Tab-separated table of C-alpha atoms in Angstrom:
chain	number	residue	atom	x	y	z
S	1166	UNK	CA	-15.009	51.719	-38.963
S	1167	UNK	CA	-17.231	49.944	-37.672
S	1168	UNK	CA	-17.357	50.547	-33.423
S	1169	UNK	CA	-16.086	47.709	-31.427
S	1170	UNK	CA	-18.234	46.540	-28.274
S	1171	UNK	CA	-15.848	45.632	-25.298
S	1172	UNK	CA	-17.058	43.796	-22.543
S	1173	UNK	CA	-15.053	44.502	-19.177
S	1174	UNK	CA	-15.010	42.140	-15.822
S	1175	UNK	CA	-14.427	43.487	-12.472
S	1176	UNK	CA	-11.819	41.580	-10.104
S	1177	UNK	CA	-14.132	39.572	-8.546
S	1178	UNK	CA	-16.057	37.838	-11.779
S	1179	UNK	CA	-12.820	36.434	-12.925
S	1180	UNK	CA	-11.487	34.908	-9.280
S	1181	UNK	CA	-10.894	31.976	-9.041
S	1182	UNK	CA	-13.366	29.744	-7.378
S	1183	UNK	CA	-11.902	26.925	-5.395
S	1184	UNK	CA	-13.902	23.957	-4.920
S	1185	UNK	CA	-13.452	22.662	-1.353
S	1186	UNK	CA	-12.093	19.009	-1.249
S	1187	UNK	CA	-13.796	17.156	1.203
S	1188	UNK	CA	-10.970	15.095	3.168
S	1189	UNK	CA	-10.608	11.909	2.764
S	1190	UNK	CA	-10.831	9.363	5.424
S	1191	UNK	CA	-7.318	8.624	6.900
S	1192	UNK	CA	-6.864	5.267	4.544
S	1193	UNK	CA	-4.641	2.654	6.760
S	1194	UNK	CA	-2.856	1.418	3.857
S	1195	UNK	CA	-0.585	-2.197	4.067
S	1196	UNK	CA	1.956	-2.949	1.705
S	1197	UNK	CA	3.470	-6.080	0.465
S	1198	UNK	CA	7.166	-6.897	0.047
S	1199	UNK	CA	9.234	-8.485	-2.560
S	1200	UNK	CA	9.924	-11.172	-0.170
S	1201	UNK	CA	6.036	-11.768	0.480
S	1202	UNK	CA	5.229	-10.690	3.742
S	1203	UNK	CA	1.905	-8.534	4.403
S	1204	UNK	CA	3.748	-5.146	6.483
S	1205	UNK	CA	1.800	-3.664	8.709
S	1206	UNK	CA	3.486	-0.038	9.837
S	1207	UNK	CA	2.598	1.095	14.093
S	1208	UNK	CA	0.976	3.832	12.418
S	1209	UNK	CA	-1.730	1.312	11.383
S	1210	UNK	CA	-1.368	-0.919	14.771
S	1211	UNK	CA	-2.057	2.009	16.970
S	1212	UNK	CA	-5.429	3.605	14.643
S	1213	UNK	CA	-6.757	0.168	14.608
S	1214	UNK	CA	-5.637	-0.420	18.673
S	1215	UNK	CA	-4.376	-3.615	17.223
S	1216	UNK	CA	-3.658	-6.202	20.171
S	1217	UNK	CA	-0.450	-7.163	19.341
S	1218	UNK	CA	0.133	-9.295	21.918
S	1219	UNK	CA	-1.608	-12.054	20.359
S	1220	UNK	CA	0.667	-12.640	17.440
S	1221	UNK	CA	-1.341	-15.374	15.433
S	1222	UNK	CA	-3.991	-14.217	12.754
S	1223	UNK	CA	-5.932	-16.740	10.346
S	1224	UNK	CA	-5.915	-15.668	6.596
S	1225	UNK	CA	-8.856	-16.177	4.706
S	1226	UNK	CA	-10.380	-14.896	1.502
S	1227	UNK	CA	-14.361	-14.166	0.159
S	1228	UNK	CA	-15.346	-17.751	-0.846
S	1229	UNK	CA	-16.852	-18.059	-4.603
S	1230	UNK	CA	-15.264	-15.282	-5.628
S	1231	UNK	CA	-12.729	-15.727	-9.147
S	1232	UNK	CA	-10.602	-12.745	-8.883
S	1233	UNK	CA	-8.586	-11.677	-5.132
S	1234	UNK	CA	-9.624	-8.203	-3.781
S	1235	UNK	CA	-10.373	-9.165	0.111
S	1236	UNK	CA	-8.226	-10.113	2.210
S	1237	UNK	CA	-8.968	-10.973	5.992
S	1238	UNK	CA	-6.943	-11.205	9.132
S	1239	UNK	CA	-9.017	-12.596	12.273
S	1240	UNK	CA	-6.815	-12.733	15.770
S	1241	UNK	CA	-6.754	-16.493	17.043
S	1242	UNK	CA	-5.374	-18.503	19.896
S	1243	UNK	CA	-1.643	-19.294	19.588
S	1244	UNK	CA	-1.896	-23.029	19.565
S	1245	UNK	CA	-3.875	-22.875	16.262
S	1246	UNK	CA	-1.825	-24.965	13.663
S	1247	UNK	CA	-3.851	-23.083	10.536
S	1248	UNK	CA	-2.635	-19.599	11.706
S	1249	UNK	CA	-0.036	-17.534	10.301
S	1250	UNK	CA	2.607	-15.964	12.813
S	1251	UNK	CA	3.253	-12.048	13.367
S	1252	UNK	CA	6.848	-10.486	13.667
S	1253	UNK	CA	8.110	-8.074	14.697
S	1254	UNK	CA	10.486	-5.696	12.104
S	1255	UNK	CA	12.223	-2.636	12.900
S	1256	UNK	CA	8.738	-0.466	14.375
S	1257	UNK	CA	5.540	-2.463	12.623
S	1258	UNK	CA	4.757	-5.880	11.950
S	1259	UNK	CA	4.826	-8.618	9.048
S	1260	UNK	CA	2.993	-11.676	8.232
S	1261	UNK	CA	4.724	-13.772	5.915
S	1262	UNK	CA	2.418	-15.078	3.195
S	1263	UNK	CA	4.552	-15.473	0.004
S	1264	UNK	CA	2.487	-19.099	-1.044
S	1265	UNK	CA	-0.558	-17.644	-0.123
S	1266	UNK	CA	0.232	-14.557	-2.482
S	1267	UNK	CA	1.627	-16.870	-5.122
S	1268	UNK	CA	-1.580	-19.251	-4.783
S	1269	UNK	CA	-3.969	-16.263	-5.605
S	1270	UNK	CA	-1.856	-14.846	-8.520
S	1271	UNK	CA	-0.019	-11.846	-6.827
S	1272	UNK	CA	3.159	-10.783	-8.113
S	1273	UNK	CA	4.679	-9.069	-5.440
S	1274	UNK	CA	8.743	-9.485	-6.323
S	1275	UNK	CA	8.153	-7.363	-9.555
S	1276	UNK	CA	4.503	-5.686	-8.241
S	1277	UNK	CA	4.249	-3.425	-5.710
S	1278	UNK	CA	0.801	-4.431	-3.882
S	1279	UNK	CA	-0.918	-1.894	-1.212
S	1280	UNK	CA	-3.417	-3.249	0.799
S	1281	UNK	CA	-6.371	-0.558	2.841
S	1282	UNK	CA	-7.091	-2.144	6.200
S	1283	UNK	CA	-10.362	-1.428	8.323
S	1284	UNK	CA	-11.939	-3.593	11.222
S	1285	UNK	CA	-14.660	-5.669	10.586
S	1286	UNK	CA	-17.033	-7.835	12.680
S	1287	UNK	CA	-19.724	-10.447	11.119
S	1288	UNK	CA	-21.476	-12.432	13.648
S	1289	UNK	CA	-19.371	-14.369	16.102
S	1290	UNK	CA	-15.803	-13.415	14.178
S	1291	UNK	CA	-14.718	-9.962	14.100
S	1292	UNK	CA	-10.697	-8.891	13.098
S	1293	UNK	CA	-9.160	-6.731	10.103
S	1294	UNK	CA	-10.794	-7.111	6.136
S	1295	UNK	CA	-7.828	-5.891	3.943
S	1296	UNK	CA	-9.076	-4.820	0.465
S	1297	UNK	CA	-6.413	-4.841	-2.745
S	1298	UNK	CA	-6.034	-1.010	-3.953
S	1299	UNK	CA	-6.029	-1.091	-7.520
S	1300	UNK	CA	-3.499	-3.408	-10.350
S	1301	UNK	CA	-0.108	-2.215	-7.939
S	1302	UNK	CA	2.959	-0.518	-9.527
S	1303	UNK	CA	5.888	-1.834	-10.770
S	1304	UNK	CA	8.966	-1.669	-8.471
S	1305	UNK	CA	11.879	-0.162	-9.617
S	1306	UNK	CA	15.181	-2.003	-10.012
S	1307	UNK	CA	17.989	-0.773	-9.718
S	1308	UNK	CA	19.891	1.307	-12.279
S	1309	UNK	CA	23.436	0.113	-12.605
S	1310	UNK	CA	24.669	3.156	-10.445
S	1311	UNK	CA	28.003	3.999	-9.160
S	1312	UNK	CA	29.631	1.073	-7.967
S	1313	UNK	CA	31.159	1.349	-4.460
S	1314	UNK	CA	34.740	1.517	-3.286
S	1315	UNK	CA	37.808	2.990	-4.990
S	1316	UNK	CA	37.983	3.199	-8.627
S	1317	UNK	CA	40.187	1.097	-10.456
S	1318	UNK	CA	43.357	3.009	-12.503
S	1319	UNK	CA	42.312	2.610	-16.470
S	1320	UNK	CA	45.243	0.818	-18.593
S	1321	UNK	CA	45.150	4.308	-20.388
S	1322	UNK	CA	45.885	6.774	-17.247
S	1323	UNK	CA	48.740	4.481	-15.709
S	1324	UNK	CA	51.405	4.028	-19.027
S	1325	UNK	CA	52.752	6.998	-20.955
S	1326	UNK	CA	54.558	7.103	-23.816
C-alpha cells in the first residue's frame, strides 16, 4: 500500500483575512414621492446647512444631454416667477416637481427614484446637484391584505338546519 502524503494546517494559516472596507462617504439621499414631489429630509438639510428660510428654488438640468441623470436646485429670490416653492411636510421639505418629472420621462407613480445630493458652485451660481441613482425600484403595490372593521357573518354560519 502506498503511503499518503498529508499536509497539516495551523490555525494562523486558515484564519480568514478580512479586507478592510473603506467607509463610504455619507451619501445624502433625496427621494421622489408617488405624487411627484422631491422630498428633502431634515437630516439632509442639516448636513448641507440648507437655508430653509429661502423658500424658492430654480430647477434645471444639463443642456444638450439626452438622458436625464442630473438635477440642479439653485436658491433664488422670493419674487422670481420661474422658481419652485419649497413646502414644509413633517420634519422635511418637498418641492412639487410632477410636471418636470413627466417632461423628463420619470415614471414616479410606479417607480421609486432616489437622488444623491451635494452642494455645487460654478462661476456665480451656487446650489445643489442631485444625481439620479440607478434606474429606480418598482413601488410595492398593496396586496389585498386584511379588511378593516368587523367581519360580516357568512350565510353558512348564520343558518342552522
